[in-house]
Amino acid sequence: MNDSLGTVTTERVVLAHEGDPLVLVSGARLPHVEVAYETYGELSAARDNAVFVCHALTGDAHAAGWHEDARRPGWWDNLIGPGKAVDTDRLFVVSANMLGGCSGTTGPQSVDPATGRRYGPDFPALDMADFVTVHRRLLDHLGITRLHAAVGGSLGGMQVLEWALQEPDRIDRAVLVAASSRLTTENIAFSAVARAAILEDPDFHGGRYAEHGVTPRHGLKIARMMAHITYVSGISLAEKFGHARDTTGTDKRLAADFEVEHYLQHQGESFLGRFDALSYLHLTRPMDYFDPFGAHPDAVPSTRFRLVSFDSDWRFPTAHSLRIRDQLGARGVTVDHTELASPWGHDSFLLEPPGYHDLVRSFLA
Amino acid sequence: MNDSLGTVTTERVVLAHEGDPLVLVSGARLPHVEVAYETYGELSAARDNAVFVCHALTGDAHAAGWHEDARRPGWWDNLIGPGKAVDTDRLFVVSANMLGGCSGTTGPQSVDPATGRRYGPDFPALDMADFVTVHRRLLDHLGITRLHAAVGGSLGGMQVLEWALQEPDRIDRAVLVAASSRLTTENIAFSAVARAAILEDPDFHGGRYAEHGVTPRHGLKIARMMAHITYVSGISLAEKFGHARDTTGTDKRLAADFEVEHYLQHQGESFLGRFDALSYLHLTRPMDYFDPFGAHPDAVPSTRFRLVSFDSDWRFPTAHSLRIRDQLGARGVTVDHTELASPWGHDSFLLEPPGYHDLVRSFLA
């Protein structure tokens, strides 16, 4: 089960405390921030081989390798490891759970030191820049001044973009896969329905559901089922499930019958066990407001960018990557973009469509 | 407020009774079926000028003209009326609420004569062919042997297609706008999430919510909000709402803030007052199973078909109309198809993109 990454474990570190609180873009302060992170490979003596990996909406620090007794490897294990595109024989990889998350880093279900109770609905609204502030502190903690590269897909890519504009001289190379610098109105619309499903679930209890001993299961499940459709492509759904169903002939039923329905039910149900509803709200919302070129009008990163998009991605289609390319290009930043053929839609960034991993490998070499 | 249609009223007629029940495709029987319908214009002495209009998912019998004290006209008033594309100076138009609906025709909230209580969850699953069976009975009741035309958009067009294949010699002309002969897996996926939102709402009470004095408001609202996104286009959402929001600068909130969110909230809320959750389930489900060319492999309608699709419709894109054209063409049926440019997505069939109404007018002339 283990390859030469060995068994990996998630570390935790305190990156903000009362004497040095995390000040958010909104002005709110978090007096205590813990961050869960993993590292793979060895930091070179010159400290010049670090690669920071930013996870997407429902990811966590466990990007690669195997945890003890785990049944599955990290979410980006096909990309990161010995001899892989992000080659841990050569590179030192850092992966951290995002601020606001629910997998070890401080988030809405953490205890507010000021009250001794969970933040719940009082957890402050986050900005993409706040995620980056925490990543920066983690790097400082690890004693890494400059990154060989930062890599992220989807929301992860958005963090990388924000970071490069925030600290124009800290990241040598940035890989943004299926990312966006500005959601469309339709993107926001889907996000709004998912959030409404959670916020208006009677079991949400104004965000104090944990104190009521419940979770807004219904809303969170529906949100996930709907979002999942936007992560895949019509082509891949058709190829995978077609019109296969349990009933035959003129038999039919209102409840789940088609295979695609069972599949979505499974996606929704399994999500409940691993994700928190308030984290879902807090991690999706910053995407709606994200406008890094507007927020950093004069930033000219020294970073070289590689952008990858997928032709079947209808959540963040190639137009999103082209906008990033054009905005960076107009500032004189070195950037290239490739649209790859892939049948799997937005989720292609987690898979291995032809050419994808080679684009990452060659850029990091 | 009245044009020369005058004030229109909805009629009700009993089309099935214990001695002549409606036998459904599933084998289930409805011993009492009432149908709400409206007519516009005058039936000619030769009874050869009748046009049947089939409504879409959330429509009703009130397609044109104004009800007394109404604040808005029928849902297809821009298409149907004196001098309009479906010209009531010349044509006799019939429009009926569908079986399973909640606007006057027998549906899940009707009383089951066998028990004296509402059908609720015991209302039988419907097939597209069942909708048509009721339309046929209504025509018989009105003494109309042959239709000059049948016209429908979206689900309405699907009924027209089923009808023409079921009764190959009863309809002279069929107009199918933004229709489909076979949902994609992705179509079914969206439908599945909407139905799950309703079925799994705790207030659904296994379909007996009316007896509990509640409705599954949360689920029905979320279902409608999500479905609404699929009825419009990304372009029209962007043009209408862009990124306008209530807050400014770095202010932000989890609850509705962007204009598109308020718009979707309004769409969801207003739907609750006019539509029943069980009807929503019963009218969407037959679309998932719809496969009329499979169900009628040898039918060769004498009907001439005109198909219209819209280039921004991503619910039933042009490929759906092309499939209908090709299937009909292969059977030697006369059919033409036009894709029109329109920014408004699937809902274009209710609006007036350039060329659309002329295509209907010329075909019915």
PDB file of C-alpha atoms in Angstrom, chain A residues 13 23 45 92 95 123 153 158 167 195 208 213 259 274 286 295 306 309 314 316 322 335 341 350 360:
ATOM      1  CA  VAL A  13       0.587  23.893  14.095  1.00  0.00           C
ATOM      2  CA  VAL A  23      -6.555  39.845  11.019  1.00  0.00           C
ATOM      3  CA  ALA A  45      19.585  22.614   2.155  1.00  0.00           C
ATOM      4  CA  PHE A  92       9.388  19.308  -0.952  1.00  0.00           C
ATOM      5  CA  SER A  95      -0.293  20.860   1.611  1.00  0.00           C
ATOM      6  CA  PHE A 123     -17.373  32.617  12.402  1.00  0.00           C
ATOM      7  CA  GLY A 153      -6.942  23.222  -9.142  1.00  0.00           C
ATOM      8  CA  MET A 158      -7.749  30.723  -7.258  1.00  0.00           C
ATOM      9  CA  GLU A 167       3.245  38.514  -2.811  1.00  0.00           C
ATOM     10  CA  ARG A 195     -26.139  27.847   0.018  1.00  0.00           C
ATOM     11  CA  ARG A 208     -26.142  26.560  15.807  1.00  0.00           C
ATOM     12  CA  GLY A 213     -27.139  17.859  18.110  1.00  0.00           C
ATOM     13  CA  GLU A 259     -28.414   4.703 -12.162  1.00  0.00           C
ATOM     14  CA  ARG A 274     -16.966  14.207   5.777  1.00  0.00           C
ATOM     15  CA  PRO A 286     -15.246  33.838  -1.204  1.00  0.00           C
ATOM     16  CA  ALA A 295      -8.134  43.964  -5.735  1.00  0.00           C
ATOM     17  CA  ARG A 306       1.047  27.844 -16.475  1.00  0.00           C
ATOM     18  CA  SER A 309      -8.247  24.109 -18.721  1.00  0.00           C
ATOM     19  CA  TRP A 314     -18.590  23.833 -17.957  1.00  0.00           C
ATOM     20  CA  PHE A 316     -14.967  26.988 -15.183  1.00  0.00           C
ATOM     21  CA  LEU A 322      -8.197  32.892 -21.019  1.00  0.00           C
ATOM     22  CA  VAL A 335       2.035  32.994 -18.831  1.00  0.00           C
ATOM     23  CA  ALA A 341      -9.288  17.458 -24.377  1.00  0.00           C
ATOM     24  CA  LEU A 350      -8.210  15.418 -10.227  1.00  0.00           C
ATOM     25  CA  VAL A 360       2.807  20.045 -14.736  1.00  0.00           C
TER      26      VAL A 360
END
